[in-house]
C-alpha positions as protocol buffer text, in pm:
chain_id: "A"
residue {
  index: 1
  type: UNK
  ca { x: 15665 y: 96 z: 2343 }
}
residue {
  index: 2
  type: UNK
  ca { x: 15562 y: 70 z: 2710 }
}
residue {
  index: 3
  type: UNK
  ca { x: 15423 y: 422 z: 2708 }
}
residue {
  index: 4
  type: UNK
  ca { x: 15209 y: 322 z: 2410 }
}
residue {
  index: 5
  type: UNK
  ca { x: 15095 y: 8 z: 2594 }
}
residue {
  index: 6
  type: UNK
  ca { x: 14985 y: 212 z: 2897 }
}
residue {
  index: 7
  type: UNK
  ca { x: 14816 y: 472 z: 2675 }
}
residue {
  index: 8
  type: UNK
  ca { x: 14624 y: 186 z: 2516 }
}
residue {
  index: 9
  type: UNK
  ca { x: 14528 y: 44 z: 2859 }
}
residue {
  index: 10
  type: UNK
  ca { x: 14396 y: 384 z: 2970 }
}
residue {
  index: 11
  type: UNK
  ca { x: 14228 y: 438 z: 2634 }
}
residue {
  index: 12
  type: UNK
  ca { x: 13990 y: 150 z: 2711 }
}
residue {
  index: 13
  type: UNK
  ca { x: 13846 y: 332 z: 3014 }
}
residue {
  index: 14
  type: UNK
  ca { x: 13891 y: 700 z: 2925 }
}
residue {
  index: 15
  type: UNK
  ca { x: 13704 y: 944 z: 2703 }
}
residue {
  index: 16
  type: UNK
  ca { x: 13832 y: 950 z: 2347 }
}
residue {
  index: 17
  type: UNK
  ca { x: 14101 y: 1211 z: 2296 }
}
residue {
  index: 18
  type: UNK
  ca { x: 14172 y: 1270 z: 2666 }
}
residue {
  index: 19
  type: UNK
  ca { x: 14460 y: 1027 z: 2719 }
}
residue {
  index: 20
  type: UNK
  ca { x: 14785 y: 1220 z: 2712 }
}
residue {
  index: 21
  type: UNK
  ca { x: 15148 y: 1179 z: 2808 }
}
residue {
  index: 22
  type: UNK
  ca { x: 15220 y: 1462 z: 3052 }
}
residue {
  index: 23
  type: UNK
  ca { x: 15584 y: 1369 z: 3117 }
}
residue {
  index: 24
  type: UNK
  ca { x: 15796 y: 1156 z: 2886 }
}
residue {
  index: 25
  type: UNK
  ca { x: 16109 y: 966 z: 2981 }
}
residue {
  index: 26
  type: UNK
  ca { x: 16217 y: 1178 z: 3278 }
}
residue {
  index: 27
  type: UNK
  ca { x: 16524 y: 1044 z: 3458 }
}
residue {
  index: 28
  type: UNK
  ca { x: 16478 y: 989 z: 3832 }
}
residue {
  index: 29
  type: UNK
  ca { x: 16794 y: 895 z: 4023 }
}
residue {
  index: 30
  type: UNK
  ca { x: 16798 y: 701 z: 4349 }
}
residue {
  index: 31
  type: UNK
  ca { x: 17082 y: 577 z: 4569 }
}
residue {
  index: 32
  type: UNK
  ca { x: 17152 y: 258 z: 4372 }
}
residue {
  index: 33
  type: UNK
  ca { x: 16943 y: 279 z: 4054 }
}
residue {
  index: 34
  type: UNK
  ca { x: 16783 y: 520 z: 3812 }
}
residue {
  index: 35
  type: UNK
  ca { x: 16436 y: 506 z: 3657 }
}
residue {
  index: 36
  type: UNK
  ca { x: 16300 y: 650 z: 3337 }
}
residue {
  index: 37
  type: UNK
  ca { x: 15953 y: 780 z: 3424 }
}
residue {
  index: 38
  type: UNK
  ca { x: 15661 y: 883 z: 3205 }
}
residue {
  index: 39
  type: UNK
  ca { x: 15325 y: 1007 z: 3333 }
}
residue {
  index: 40
  type: UNK
  ca { x: 15004 y: 936 z: 3143 }
}
residue {
  index: 41
  type: UNK
  ca { x: 14660 y: 1072 z: 3229 }
}
residue {
  index: 42
  type: UNK
  ca { x: 14308 y: 1076 z: 3092 }
}
residue {
  index: 43
  type: UNK
  ca { x: 13945 y: 1155 z: 3180 }
}
residue {
  index: 44
  type: UNK
  ca { x: 13750 y: 847 z: 3277 }
}
residue {
  index: 45
  type: UNK
  ca { x: 13440 y: 739 z: 3091 }
}
residue {
  index: 46
  type: UNK
  ca { x: 13127 y: 781 z: 3305 }
}
residue {
  index: 47
  type: UNK
  ca { x: 13044 y: 491 z: 3533 }
}
residue {
  index: 48
  type: UNK
  ca { x: 13391 y: 337 z: 3558 }
}
residue {
  index: 49
  type: UNK
  ca { x: 13430 y: 159 z: 3891 }
}
residue {
  index: 50
  type: UNK
  ca { x: 13759 y: 138 z: 4074 }
}
residue {
  index: 51
  type: UNK
  ca { x: 13767 y: -232 z: 3989 }
}
residue {
  index: 52
  type: UNK
  ca { x: 13734 y: -163 z: 3615 }
}
residue {
  index: 53
  type: UNK
  ca { x: 14015 y: 90 z: 3638 }
}
residue {
  index: 54
  type: UNK
  ca { x: 14245 y: -151 z: 3819 }
}
residue {
  index: 55
  type: UNK
  ca { x: 14160 y: -431 z: 3578 }
}
residue {
  index: 56
  type: UNK
  ca { x: 14250 y: -207 z: 3283 }
}
residue {
  index: 57
  type: UNK
  ca { x: 14593 y: -100 z: 3409 }
}
residue {
  index: 58
  type: UNK
  ca { x: 14720 y: -394 z: 3616 }
}
residue {
  index: 59
  type: UNK
  ca { x: 14952 y: -565 z: 3594 }
}
residue {
  index: 60
  type: UNK
  ca { x: 15162 y: -280 z: 3466 }
}
residue {
  index: 61
  type: UNK
  ca { x: 15324 y: -317 z: 3127 }
}
residue {
  index: 62
  type: UNK
  ca { x: 15661 y: -220 z: 3272 }
}
residue {
  index: 63
  type: UNK
  ca { x: 15644 y: -542 z: 3472 }
}
residue {
  index: 64
  type: UNK
  ca { x: 15485 y: -774 z: 3217 }
}
residue {
  index: 65
  type: UNK
  ca { x: 15627 y: -654 z: 2889 }
}
residue {
  index: 66
  type: UNK
  ca { x: 15443 y: -642 z: 2560 }
}
residue {
  index: 67
  type: UNK
  ca { x: 15226 y: -805 z: 2435 }
}
residue {
  index: 68
  type: UNK
  ca { x: 15098 y: -818 z: 2791 }
}
residue {
  index: 69
  type: UNK
  ca { x: 14889 y: -1139 z: 2788 }
}
residue {
  index: 70
  type: UNK
  ca { x: 15155 y: -1350 z: 2614 }
}
residue {
  index: 71
  type: UNK
  ca { x: 15435 y: -1212 z: 2831 }
}
residue {
  index: 72
  type: UNK
  ca { x: 15241 y: -1296 z: 3148 }
}
residue {
  index: 73
  type: UNK
  ca { x: 15200 y: -1654 z: 3024 }
}
residue {
  index: 74
  type: UNK
  ca { x: 15574 y: -1683 z: 2957 }
}
residue {
  index: 75
  type: UNK
  ca { x: 15661 y: -1536 z: 3299 }
}
residue {
  index: 76
  type: UNK
  ca { x: 15426 y: -1788 z: 3462 }
}
residue {
  index: 77
  type: UNK
  ca { x: 15592 y: -2075 z: 3274 }
}
residue {
  index: 78
  type: UNK
  ca { x: 15951 y: -1969 z: 3347 }
}
residue {
  index: 79
  type: UNK
  ca { x: 15957 y: -1832 z: 3701 }
}
residue {
  index: 80
  type: UNK
  ca { x: 16007 y: -2107 z: 3960 }
}
residue {
  index: 81
  type: UNK
  ca { x: 15830 y: -1928 z: 4249 }
}
residue {
  index: 82
  type: UNK
  ca { x: 15519 y: -1715 z: 4294 }
}
residue {
  index: 83
  type: UNK
  ca { x: 15584 y: -1342 z: 4303 }
}
residue {
  index: 84
  type: UNK
  ca { x: 15368 y: -1276 z: 4608 }
}
residue {
  index: 85
  type: UNK
  ca { x: 15317 y: -900 z: 4642 }
}
residue {
  index: 86
  type: UNK
  ca { x: 15614 y: -824 z: 4412 }
}
residue {
  index: 87
  type: UNK
  ca { x: 15494 y: -640 z: 4101 }
}
residue {
  index: 88
  type: UNK
  ca { x: 15149 y: -606 z: 4255 }
}
residue {
  index: 89
  type: UNK
  ca { x: 15033 y: -277 z: 4401 }
}
residue {
  index: 90
  type: UNK
  ca { x: 15018 y: -83 z: 4724 }
}
residue {
  index: 91
  type: UNK
  ca { x: 14846 y: 248 z: 4779 }
}
residue {
  index: 92
  type: UNK
  ca { x: 14520 y: 401 z: 4884 }
}
residue {
  index: 93
  type: UNK
  ca { x: 14175 y: 459 z: 4746 }
}
residue {
  index: 94
  type: UNK
  ca { x: 14003 y: 768 z: 4884 }
}
residue {
  index: 95
  type: UNK
  ca { x: 13637 y: 841 z: 4945 }
}
residue {
  index: 96
  type: UNK
  ca { x: 13659 y: 1116 z: 4687 }
}
residue {
  index: 97
  type: UNK
  ca { x: 13728 y: 1000 z: 4335 }
}
residue {
  index: 98
  type: UNK
  ca { x: 14102 y: 978 z: 4398 }
}
residue {
  index: 99
  type: UNK
  ca { x: 14350 y: 695 z: 4425 }
}
residue {
  index: 100
  type: UNK
  ca { x: 14726 y: 669 z: 4437 }
}
residue {
  index: 101
  type: UNK
  ca { x: 14882 y: 332 z: 4365 }
}
residue {
  index: 102
  type: UNK
  ca { x: 15226 y: 204 z: 4278 }
}
residue {
  index: 103
  type: UNK
  ca { x: 15383 y: -110 z: 4142 }
}
residue {
  index: 104
  type: UNK
  ca { x: 15559 y: -297 z: 4420 }
}
residue {
  index: 105
  type: UNK
  ca { x: 15929 y: -329 z: 4341 }
}
residue {
  index: 106
  type: UNK
  ca { x: 16228 y: -281 z: 4568 }
}
residue {
  index: 107
  type: UNK
  ca { x: 16022 y: -395 z: 4864 }
}
residue {
  index: 108
  type: UNK
  ca { x: 16098 y: -645 z: 5135 }
}
residue {
  index: 109
  type: UNK
  ca { x: 15832 y: -881 z: 5269 }
}
residue {
  index: 110
  type: UNK
  ca { x: 15882 y: -988 z: 5629 }
}
residue {
  index: 111
  type: UNK
  ca { x: 15660 y: -1279 z: 5729 }
}
residue {
  index: 112
  type: UNK
  ca { x: 15698 y: -1508 z: 6029 }
}
residue {
  index: 113
  type: UNK
  ca { x: 16048 y: -1380 z: 6097 }
}
residue {
  index: 114
  type: UNK
  ca { x: 16176 y: -1432 z: 5743 }
}
residue {
  index: 115
  type: UNK
  ca { x: 16256 y: -1159 z: 5493 }
}
residue {
  index: 116
  type: UNK
  ca { x: 16224 y: -1205 z: 5119 }
}
residue {
  index: 117
  type: UNK
  ca { x: 16245 y: -986 z: 4812 }
}
residue {
  index: 118
  type: UNK
  ca { x: 16255 y: -1011 z: 4434 }
}
residue {
  index: 119
  type: UNK
  ca { x: 16470 y: -824 z: 4185 }
}
residue {
  index: 120
  type: UNK
  ca { x: 16457 y: -811 z: 3809 }
}
residue {
  index: 121
  type: UNK
  ca { x: 16560 y: -621 z: 3500 }
}
residue {
  index: 122
  type: UNK
  ca { x: 16370 y: -523 z: 3189 }
}
residue {
  index: 123
  type: UNK
  ca { x: 16470 y: -732 z: 2889 }
}
residue {
  index: 124
  type: UNK
  ca { x: 16429 y: -562 z: 2553 }
}
residue {
  index: 125
  type: UNK
  ca { x: 16551 y: -636 z: 2200 }
}
residue {
  index: 126
  type: UNK
  ca { x: 16885 y: -457 z: 2245 }
}
residue {
  index: 127
  type: UNK
  ca { x: 16952 y: -571 z: 2603 }
}
residue {
  index: 128
  type: UNK
  ca { x: 17305 y: -675 z: 2686 }
}
residue {
  index: 129
  type: UNK
  ca { x: 17275 y: -982 z: 2911 }
}
residue {
  index: 130
  type: UNK
  ca { x: 17578 y: -892 z: 3125 }
}
residue {
  index: 131
  type: UNK
  ca { x: 17440 y: -543 z: 3195 }
}
residue {
  index: 132
  type: UNK
  ca { x: 17094 y: -677 z: 3280 }
}
residue {
  index: 133
  type: UNK
  ca { x: 17253 y: -927 z: 3517 }
}
residue {
  index: 134
  type: UNK
  ca { x: 17461 y: -650 z: 3676 }
}
residue {
  index: 135
  type: UNK
  ca { x: 17142 y: -449 z: 3723 }
}
residue {
  index: 136
  type: UNK
  ca { x: 16992 y: -736 z: 3924 }
}
residue {
  index: 137
  type: UNK
  ca { x: 17308 y: -751 z: 4136 }
}
residue {
  index: 138
  type: UNK
  ca { x: 17292 y: -375 z: 4199 }
}
residue {
  index: 139
  type: UNK
  ca { x: 16928 y: -401 z: 4304 }
}
residue {
  index: 140
  type: UNK
  ca { x: 17008 y: -697 z: 4528 }
}
residue {
  index: 141
  type: UNK
  ca { x: 17290 y: -498 z: 4692 }
}
residue {
  index: 142
  type: UNK
  ca { x: 17050 y: -214 z: 4771 }
}
residue {
  index: 143
  type: UNK
  ca { x: 16798 y: -452 z: 4926 }
}
residue {
  index: 144
  type: UNK
  ca { x: 17065 y: -629 z: 5131 }
}
residue {
  index: 145
  type: UNK
  ca { x: 17201 y: -294 z: 5251 }
}
residue {
  index: 146
  type: UNK
  ca { x: 16853 y: -199 z: 5369 }
}
residue {
  index: 147
  type: UNK
  ca { x: 16811 y: -531 z: 5550 }
}
residue {
  index: 148
  type: UNK
  ca { x: 17154 y: -522 z: 5711 }
}
residue {
  index: 149
  type: UNK
  ca { x: 17111 y: -163 z: 5826 }
}
residue {
  index: 150
  type: UNK
  ca { x: 16812 y: -278 z: 6033 }
}
residue {
  index: 151
  type: UNK
  ca { x: 16996 y: -579 z: 6177 }
}
residue {
  index: 152
  type: UNK
  ca { x: 17284 y: -362 z: 6301 }
}
residue {
  index: 153
  type: UNK
  ca { x: 17054 y: -152 z: 6519 }
}
């Protein structure tokens, strides 16, 4: 469903028939978690500015859920604190027509001597609450390990 959501987002700014899934549900393993990754590409319609592109694809559906607008409203109602940079983006925009951006997760913000981070899990129809909760604990452990490894130096 999320791949379809992102295909739809790109379809609003790309030439008809050019949006394609180049990789579908590849498993990427990291030290504490795994990700299922799909890559989607398309040829932009003429005259699309970087701002129109960003507006079309952010926030990412993997962060918001689907339907995107309603899910964002629910998240805003339920979460007790602002997300700050979490689930935003970091990357670069080149002088040539090239950009490389991410969605900020598993990142630590250090501001005025204090460190903070967010963790979460994707909730879907067949989610098992205990497993989703364990996923947040696993992600928290990885972030704490990263923080503590810097303190010990």
